[in-house]
Coordinates of C-alpha atoms in Angstrom, one line a residue:
M1 CA -6.6 -1.4 4.5
A2 CA -9.9 0.1 3.4
D3 CA -10.5 2.7 6.2
A4 CA -7.0 3.5 7.2
S5 CA -3.6 2.8 5.7
P6 CA -0.1 3.0 7.3
V7 CA 1.2 4.4 4.0
T8 CA -1.4 7.0 3.2
N9 CA 0.9 10.0 4.0
R10 CA 4.2 8.4 2.9
K11 CA 6.1 10.1 0.1
Q12 CA 5.8 8.0 -3.1
V13 CA 6.6 7.6 -6.8
A14 CA 3.4 7.2 -8.8
I15 CA 3.6 4.7 -11.7
L16 CA 0.9 5.3 -14.3
D17 CA 0.0 2.0 -16.0
F18 CA -0.8 1.9 -19.7
G19 CA -1.5 -1.8 -19.7
S20 CA 2.0 -3.2 -19.9
Q21 CA 2.6 -6.8 -18.8
Y22 CA 5.7 -5.4 -17.0
S23 CA 4.0 -2.6 -15.0
H24 CA 4.0 -4.5 -11.8
L25 CA 7.7 -5.3 -12.2
I26 CA 8.4 -1.5 -12.2
A27 CA 6.7 -1.3 -8.9
R28 CA 8.6 -4.3 -7.5
R29 CA 12.0 -3.0 -8.6
V30 CA 11.4 0.5 -7.2
R31 CA 10.3 -1.0 -3.8
E32 CA 13.4 -3.2 -3.8
L33 CA 15.3 0.1 -3.7
H34 CA 13.4 0.9 -0.4
V35 CA 11.4 3.6 -2.2
F36 CA 7.6 3.4 -1.8
C37 CA 5.6 3.6 -5.0
E38 CA 2.0 2.9 -6.1
L39 CA 0.5 1.8 -9.4
Y40 CA -2.3 3.9 -10.9
S41 CA -4.4 3.8 -14.0
C42 CA -2.9 6.0 -16.7
L43 CA -6.3 7.8 -16.6
V44 CA -5.9 8.7 -13.0
S45 CA -7.2 12.1 -12.1
A46 CA -5.1 15.0 -10.8
D47 CA -7.4 15.2 -7.8
E48 CA -6.5 11.7 -6.8
L49 CA -2.8 12.2 -7.2
R50 CA -3.0 15.4 -5.2
Q51 CA -4.0 13.3 -2.2
H52 CA -0.5 11.9 -2.1
Q53 CA 3.0 13.3 -1.5
L54 CA 4.5 12.6 -4.9
T55 CA 8.3 12.7 -5.6
G56 CA 8.1 11.7 -9.2
I57 CA 6.1 10.0 -12.0
I58 CA 6.9 6.9 -14.1
L59 CA 4.9 6.2 -17.3
S60 CA 4.8 2.5 -18.0
G61 CA 4.9 0.6 -21.3
G62 CA 1.8 -0.4 -23.1
P63 CA 0.5 -2.5 -26.0
Q64 CA -1.1 0.3 -28.0
S65 CA 0.2 3.0 -30.3
V66 CA 0.1 6.6 -29.0
F67 CA -1.1 8.0 -32.3
D68 CA -4.1 5.6 -32.7
E69 CA -7.6 6.8 -32.0
G70 CA -8.7 5.7 -28.6
A71 CA -5.1 5.2 -27.3
P72 CA -4.7 6.0 -23.6
H73 CA -3.1 9.3 -22.6
V74 CA -2.3 11.1 -19.4
Q75 CA -5.0 13.5 -18.4
P76 CA -4.2 17.2 -19.2
E77 CA -4.8 18.1 -15.6
V78 CA -2.2 15.6 -14.5
W79 CA 0.4 17.2 -16.8
Q80 CA -0.6 20.5 -15.1
L81 CA 0.0 19.0 -11.7
I82 CA 3.4 17.7 -12.9
E83 CA 4.4 21.2 -14.0
E84 CA 3.1 22.9 -10.9
Q85 CA 5.0 20.5 -8.5
K86 CA 8.0 20.3 -10.9
L87 CA 7.8 16.5 -10.7
P88 CA 10.5 14.5 -12.5
V89 CA 9.0 12.1 -15.1
L90 CA 10.4 8.9 -16.6
G91 CA 8.7 7.4 -19.6
I92 CA 9.4 3.7 -20.3
C93 CA 8.8 2.3 -23.9
Y94 CA 5.1 3.5 -24.5
G95 CA 5.8 6.0 -21.7
L96 CA 8.6 7.5 -23.8
Q97 CA 6.3 7.8 -26.8
E98 CA 3.5 9.3 -24.6
L99 CA 6.0 11.8 -23.2
A100 CA 7.2 12.8 -26.7
F101 CA 3.7 12.7 -28.3
T102 CA 2.3 15.0 -25.7
N103 CA 5.1 17.5 -26.2
N104 CA 4.6 17.5 -30.0
G105 CA 7.3 15.0 -30.9
K106 CA 6.8 12.6 -33.9
V107 CA 6.0 9.0 -33.1
A108 CA 5.4 6.5 -35.9
P109 CA 5.6 2.8 -36.7
S110 CA 9.2 1.4 -36.9
Q111 CA 10.4 -0.4 -40.0
N112 CA 12.4 -2.7 -37.8
R113 CA 10.5 -3.9 -34.7
E114 CA 12.9 -4.3 -31.7
Y115 CA 12.2 -7.3 -29.5
G116 CA 14.8 -8.9 -27.3
K117 CA 18.2 -7.9 -26.1
A118 CA 19.8 -4.8 -27.4
F119 CA 22.9 -2.9 -26.7
V120 CA 22.4 0.7 -25.7
T121 CA 25.2 3.2 -26.5
R122 CA 25.4 6.5 -24.6
K123 CA 26.0 9.7 -26.5
N124 CA 29.3 11.3 -25.6
G125 CA 29.4 14.8 -24.4
V126 CA 25.6 15.0 -23.8
D127 CA 24.3 15.7 -20.3
C128 CA 22.1 12.7 -19.3
G129 CA 20.6 14.6 -16.4
G130 CA 22.0 11.9 -14.0
L131 CA 19.9 9.1 -15.5
F132 CA 22.9 7.0 -16.6
E133 CA 25.2 8.0 -13.7
G134 CA 27.7 5.2 -13.0
L135 CA 26.8 3.2 -16.2
P136 CA 29.3 2.2 -18.8
D137 CA 29.3 3.7 -22.3
E138 CA 27.5 0.6 -23.6
F139 CA 25.1 -1.6 -21.7
Q140 CA 22.6 -4.4 -22.4
M141 CA 18.8 -3.7 -22.2
W142 CA 15.6 -5.4 -23.2
M143 CA 13.5 -3.9 -26.0
S144 CA 9.9 -4.6 -26.9
H145 CA 8.3 -2.1 -29.3
G146 CA 6.9 -1.8 -32.8
D147 CA 6.7 2.0 -32.8
K148 CA 9.5 4.5 -32.2
L149 CA 10.3 8.1 -31.8
H150 CA 11.2 9.7 -35.1
Q151 CA 11.6 13.3 -34.0
N152 CA 12.3 14.7 -30.6
P153 CA 10.0 17.2 -29.0
E154 CA 11.4 20.8 -28.5
G155 CA 13.8 21.0 -25.6
F156 CA 14.6 17.2 -25.6
V157 CA 18.0 15.8 -26.7
D158 CA 19.2 12.2 -27.4
I159 CA 21.3 10.6 -24.7
A160 CA 21.5 7.0 -26.0
T161 CA 21.0 5.0 -29.2
T162 CA 20.7 1.4 -30.3
E163 CA 21.3 -0.1 -33.7
N164 CA 17.7 0.5 -34.7
S165 CA 16.7 3.4 -32.5
E166 CA 18.5 6.8 -32.8
H167 CA 16.2 8.1 -30.0
A168 CA 16.6 5.1 -27.6
A169 CA 16.8 7.6 -24.6
I170 CA 16.0 11.2 -24.5
V171 CA 16.0 14.0 -21.8
N172 CA 14.8 17.5 -21.1
V173 CA 17.2 18.3 -18.3
A174 CA 15.5 21.6 -17.4
R175 CA 12.1 19.9 -16.8
K176 CA 13.6 16.6 -15.5
F177 CA 11.7 14.7 -18.2
Y178 CA 13.3 11.4 -19.2
G179 CA 12.3 8.8 -21.8
I180 CA 13.8 5.4 -22.5
Q181 CA 12.6 3.0 -25.2
F182 CA 13.8 -0.1 -23.3
H183 CA 12.6 -1.8 -20.2
P184 CA 14.9 -1.4 -17.2
E185 CA 12.5 -3.3 -14.9
V186 CA 13.0 -6.8 -16.4
T187 CA 15.8 -9.3 -15.5
H188 CA 17.1 -9.2 -19.1
S189 CA 18.3 -5.6 -18.4
P190 CA 21.2 -6.2 -16.0
R191 CA 21.8 -2.5 -15.3
G192 CA 18.2 -1.6 -15.3
K193 CA 17.9 -1.3 -11.6
D194 CA 20.8 1.2 -11.6
I195 CA 18.8 3.4 -14.0
L196 CA 15.7 3.2 -11.8
R197 CA 17.8 4.0 -8.7
N198 CA 19.3 7.0 -10.4
F199 CA 15.8 8.2 -11.2
V200 CA 13.8 7.5 -8.0
V201 CA 16.6 8.2 -5.5
N202 CA 18.9 10.7 -7.0
I203 CA 16.7 12.6 -9.4
C204 CA 13.4 12.4 -7.5
N205 CA 15.0 12.6 -4.0
S206 CA 12.6 9.9 -2.8
P207 CA 13.2 8.8 0.8
T208 CA 14.6 5.2 1.1
D209 CA 12.7 4.3 4.2
W210 CA 10.4 1.6 2.8
D211 CA 11.1 -1.4 5.1
M212 CA 8.9 -4.0 6.6
R213 CA 9.6 -3.2 10.2
S214 CA 8.4 0.4 9.8
I215 CA 5.3 -0.9 8.0
A216 CA 4.4 -3.2 10.9
D217 CA 4.9 -0.4 13.5
A218 CA 2.9 2.1 11.4
F219 CA 0.0 -0.4 10.8
I220 CA -0.2 -1.4 14.5
E221 CA -0.6 2.2 15.5
E222 CA -3.1 2.9 12.7
V223 CA -5.3 0.0 13.4
R224 CA -5.5 0.9 17.1
E225 CA -6.7 4.3 16.2
T226 CA -9.2 3.0 13.6
V227 CA -10.7 0.3 15.8
G228 CA -10.6 2.3 19.0
P229 CA -9.9 1.2 22.5
E230 CA -13.0 -1.1 22.7
G231 CA -13.6 -2.3 19.1
H232 CA -13.3 -5.9 17.9
V233 CA -12.1 -7.4 14.7
I234 CA -12.8 -10.8 13.2
G235 CA -10.7 -12.6 10.6
A236 CA -10.0 -15.9 8.9
V237 CA -6.6 -17.6 9.2
S238 CA -5.9 -20.3 6.6
G239 CA -2.3 -20.9 7.6
G240 CA -0.9 -19.3 4.5
V241 CA 1.6 -16.5 4.7
D242 CA -1.0 -13.7 3.9
S243 CA -3.5 -14.6 6.6
S244 CA -0.9 -15.5 9.1
V245 CA 1.0 -12.2 8.8
A246 CA -2.2 -10.2 8.8
A247 CA -3.4 -12.1 11.9
V248 CA -0.2 -11.6 13.8
L249 CA -0.3 -7.8 13.0
L250 CA -3.9 -7.6 14.3
Q251 CA -3.0 -9.6 17.4
R252 CA -0.1 -7.3 18.2
A253 CA -2.4 -4.3 17.7
L254 CA -5.5 -5.5 19.5
G255 CA -4.6 -8.5 21.6
D256 CA -7.8 -10.5 22.5
R257 CA -10.0 -8.0 20.7
F258 CA -9.0 -9.8 17.5
H259 CA -11.0 -13.0 16.9
A260 CA -9.4 -15.4 14.5
V261 CA -11.6 -18.0 12.8
V262 CA -10.7 -21.4 11.1
D263 CA -7.6 -23.7 11.2
R264 CA -5.3 -25.0 13.8
L265 CA -2.5 -22.5 14.2
Q266 CA -2.9 -21.3 17.8
S267 CA 0.3 -23.0 19.0
K268 CA 2.3 -21.6 16.0
L269 CA 1.0 -18.0 15.9
G270 CA 0.0 -17.4 19.4
I271 CA -3.5 -16.3 18.5
N272 CA -6.9 -17.4 19.7
L273 CA -8.6 -19.4 17.0
K274 CA -12.1 -20.8 16.6
C275 CA -12.8 -23.5 14.0
I276 CA -16.1 -23.4 12.0
D277 CA -17.1 -26.3 9.8
A278 CA -19.3 -24.8 7.1
S279 CA -18.5 -27.4 4.4
D280 CA -22.1 -28.6 4.1
R281 CA -23.4 -25.0 3.6
F282 CA -20.7 -24.3 0.9
L283 CA -21.5 -27.6 -0.9
A284 CA -25.2 -26.8 -0.9
A285 CA -24.7 -23.3 -2.2
L286 CA -22.4 -24.6 -4.9
K287 CA -24.6 -27.4 -6.1
G288 CA -25.1 -27.2 -9.8
V289 CA -22.7 -24.2 -10.1
K290 CA -20.1 -24.9 -12.7
E291 CA -19.0 -21.5 -14.1
P292 CA -15.8 -20.2 -12.2
E293 CA -16.9 -16.6 -11.8
S294 CA -20.2 -17.8 -10.3
K295 CA -18.3 -20.0 -7.9
R296 CA -16.2 -17.0 -6.7
K297 CA -19.2 -14.8 -6.1
T298 CA -21.2 -17.6 -4.4
I299 CA -18.3 -18.4 -2.1
G300 CA -17.6 -14.7 -1.4
N301 CA -21.2 -14.1 -0.4
L302 CA -21.5 -17.1 1.9
F303 CA -18.0 -16.3 3.4
I304 CA -19.1 -12.9 4.5
E305 CA -22.5 -14.3 5.7
L306 CA -20.7 -16.8 8.0
F307 CA -18.5 -14.1 9.4
Q308 CA -21.4 -11.9 10.2
E309 CA -23.1 -14.8 12.0
E310 CA -19.9 -15.5 14.0
A311 CA -19.4 -11.8 14.8
E312 CA -22.9 -11.8 16.4
R313 CA -21.9 -14.8 18.6
I314 CA -18.8 -13.3 20.0
G315 CA -20.6 -11.2 22.7
H316 CA -18.9 -8.0 21.7
P317 CA -19.7 -5.5 19.0
V318 CA -17.6 -6.5 15.9
D319 CA -17.4 -3.8 13.2
F320 CA -14.3 -5.0 11.2
L321 CA -13.3 -7.9 9.1
L322 CA -9.7 -8.7 8.4
Q323 CA -8.7 -9.7 4.9
G324 CA -5.2 -10.6 3.6
T325 CA -5.6 -8.7 0.3
L326 CA -2.2 -8.1 -1.4
Y327 CA -1.1 -5.4 -3.8
P328 CA -1.3 -7.8 -6.9
D329 CA -4.9 -8.4 -5.9
V330 CA -5.6 -4.7 -6.2
I331 CA -3.7 -4.4 -9.5
E332 CA -5.5 -7.4 -10.9
S333 CA -8.9 -5.8 -10.3
I334 CA -7.9 -2.5 -11.9
S335 CA -8.0 -1.7 -15.6
Y336 CA -7.5 1.7 -17.3
K337 CA -10.4 0.7 -19.6
G338 CA -12.7 0.3 -16.6
P339 CA -14.5 -2.7 -15.0
S340 CA -15.5 -4.1 -18.4
A341 CA -11.9 -5.1 -19.1
T342 CA -11.5 -7.0 -15.8
I343 CA -11.0 -10.6 -16.6
K344 CA -12.4 -12.0 -13.4
T345 CA -13.5 -10.9 -9.9
H346 CA -10.6 -11.2 -7.6
H347 CA -10.9 -13.7 -4.7
N348 CA -10.3 -11.0 -2.0
V349 CA -11.3 -7.7 -3.7
G350 CA -14.5 -8.8 -5.5
G351 CA -17.5 -11.0 -4.7
L352 CA -18.3 -9.2 -1.5
P353 CA -21.9 -8.1 -0.9
E354 CA -22.5 -4.4 -1.1
K355 CA -24.5 -4.3 2.1
M356 CA -22.0 -6.2 4.3
H357 CA -22.2 -5.1 7.9
L358 CA -18.5 -5.4 8.6
K359 CA -15.9 -2.8 7.5
L360 CA -12.8 -4.2 5.9
I361 CA -9.3 -4.0 7.3
E362 CA -6.6 -4.9 4.8
P363 CA -3.1 -4.4 6.4
L364 CA -1.3 -6.1 3.5
R365 CA -3.1 -4.2 0.7
E366 CA 0.0 -2.3 -0.4
L367 CA 2.5 -5.2 -0.2
F368 CA 3.8 -7.7 -2.8
K369 CA 4.1 -11.3 -1.8
D370 CA 7.9 -11.1 -1.2
E371 CA 7.4 -8.1 1.0
V372 CA 4.8 -10.1 3.0
R373 CA 7.3 -12.9 3.5
E374 CA 9.9 -10.4 4.7
L375 CA 7.4 -9.0 7.1
G376 CA 6.5 -12.4 8.3
M377 CA 10.1 -13.3 9.1
A378 CA 10.6 -9.9 10.8
L379 CA 7.5 -10.8 13.0
G380 CA 9.0 -14.1 14.0
I381 CA 6.4 -16.3 12.2
D382 CA 7.6 -19.9 11.7
E383 CA 9.3 -20.7 8.3
P384 CA 6.7 -23.2 7.0
S385 CA 3.9 -20.6 7.3
V386 CA 6.0 -17.9 5.8
W387 CA 7.0 -20.0 2.8
R388 CA 3.7 -21.8 2.2
H389 CA 2.4 -21.4 -1.4
P390 CA -0.5 -19.1 -2.1
F391 CA -3.9 -20.7 -1.8
P392 CA -7.0 -19.1 -3.4
G393 CA -9.7 -17.5 -1.3
P394 CA -12.5 -19.7 -2.8
G395 CA -10.4 -22.8 -1.9
L396 CA -10.3 -25.9 -4.0
A397 CA -13.6 -25.0 -5.6
I398 CA -11.9 -23.1 -8.4
R399 CA -9.4 -26.0 -8.9
V400 CA -12.2 -28.4 -9.6
L401 CA -13.4 -27.8 -13.1
G402 CA -17.2 -28.3 -13.3
E403 CA -19.5 -29.1 -10.4
I404 CA -18.2 -29.4 -6.9
T405 CA -18.9 -32.7 -5.1
P406 CA -17.4 -34.2 -1.9
E407 CA -15.9 -37.0 -4.1
A408 CA -14.2 -34.5 -6.4
L409 CA -12.7 -32.6 -3.5
K410 CA -11.4 -35.8 -1.9
T411 CA -9.7 -36.9 -5.1
L412 CA -8.1 -33.4 -5.6
R413 CA -6.9 -33.2 -2.0
H414 CA -5.2 -36.6 -2.2
A415 CA -3.5 -35.8 -5.6
D416 CA -2.4 -32.4 -4.3
S417 CA -1.0 -33.9 -1.1
I418 CA 1.2 -36.4 -3.1
F419 CA 2.4 -33.7 -5.5
I420 CA 3.4 -31.2 -2.7
E421 CA 5.1 -33.9 -0.7
E422 CA 7.2 -34.9 -3.7
L423 CA 8.0 -31.2 -4.3
R424 CA 9.2 -30.8 -0.7
N425 CA 11.2 -34.0 -0.8
S426 CA 13.0 -32.9 -4.0
G427 CA 14.0 -29.5 -2.4
H428 CA 12.0 -27.5 -4.9
Y429 CA 9.1 -26.2 -2.8
K430 CA 10.7 -23.0 -1.7
T431 CA 12.1 -22.2 -5.1
T432 CA 8.7 -22.7 -6.8
G433 CA 6.3 -19.7 -6.6
Q434 CA 3.2 -21.8 -6.7
A435 CA 2.3 -25.4 -7.6
F436 CA -1.0 -27.3 -7.4
C437 CA -3.2 -29.9 -9.0
V438 CA -6.4 -29.3 -11.0
L439 CA -9.2 -31.8 -11.3
L440 CA -10.5 -32.0 -14.9
P441 CA -14.0 -33.2 -15.7
V442 CA -12.8 -36.1 -17.8
K443 CA -12.8 -39.9 -17.2

């Protein structure tokens, strides 16, 4: 939610992302423990972090070497904040190396790169600071690194080793600084979640109150305050889980002051819907457009234009636009290297005109897809809507490679219908995260 968020004042663990492909998994695993967390660029400022009630910091892995010129590092002011607030820190893989490097430890390339399963052995008689509480003397973890720690920083001790890493896990108990060379967030680390639980719950003392019912109640109250007693909101409902859950939340908060546009779900969701057929306008705008990024921006601009027109027809002042943006949407559009490193504009976050007249409300902005499904079930939304596969904001336009034509869309719809029907008949629809057809420009 752009203007107000039901989680703004919630205590949280901050995950600083150094570009690891696993960073989002850290966030998911922590939230599965009912602890709220958010992902930030590793270059986040101390001022931004001070706006939140932090209970601890996790430093993610990353593809670079900490000793290379231009490698990303935590801002000095953030380390000052950590010391001031006495925040526990857990460094994972690159995060361990960043923790050690910043504290004058020695990190260098490893002669034996570790990639894959490894057995971690705890060091007997050494205080692990609670990180390995309840774990056996030896446990399996997943390694993925080419550099390693060669000499501990002052005040740190080893608490675990592997065959190729004598510093597989380190700790400074007094400062509550922990470093692990392995990845506890991946499924190949069976006891990884126990380590994360020990850190975020026992060491950081984070509240375990992150549940979907409280999020719904908090958002309903927040949106009422934001929109006011007479304000109106407009939003699109595609029938997918994201837009359906967002629409039901708005309906609970505002009643008839929420105006849902598109699709045929009134009987299922109990909301007042108006259908707009703008296919001709979209096809006209997309004529001759072949490049995917241009398609996204063209559709995004026209999408908002249509909503502004509809808002003017409602007969009430409409100041807000509902969007079903999810947390992965936000993560996807953020890079610690800045906008130049963004691969593409996201369907929901990007492609919106700067001078749009409607403010955005994004109630699902802090949620992962599985959390949205849980919330949908808690709200009583029907199962087919809750389990419907994700559908891109720009629609089938980005699943047709090349120019968009009515004939191409018809062919793709028919093929996709057959494919999804067979997937349902085989019983694999719910166990598949996403499945779809793409029309290639070949004959």
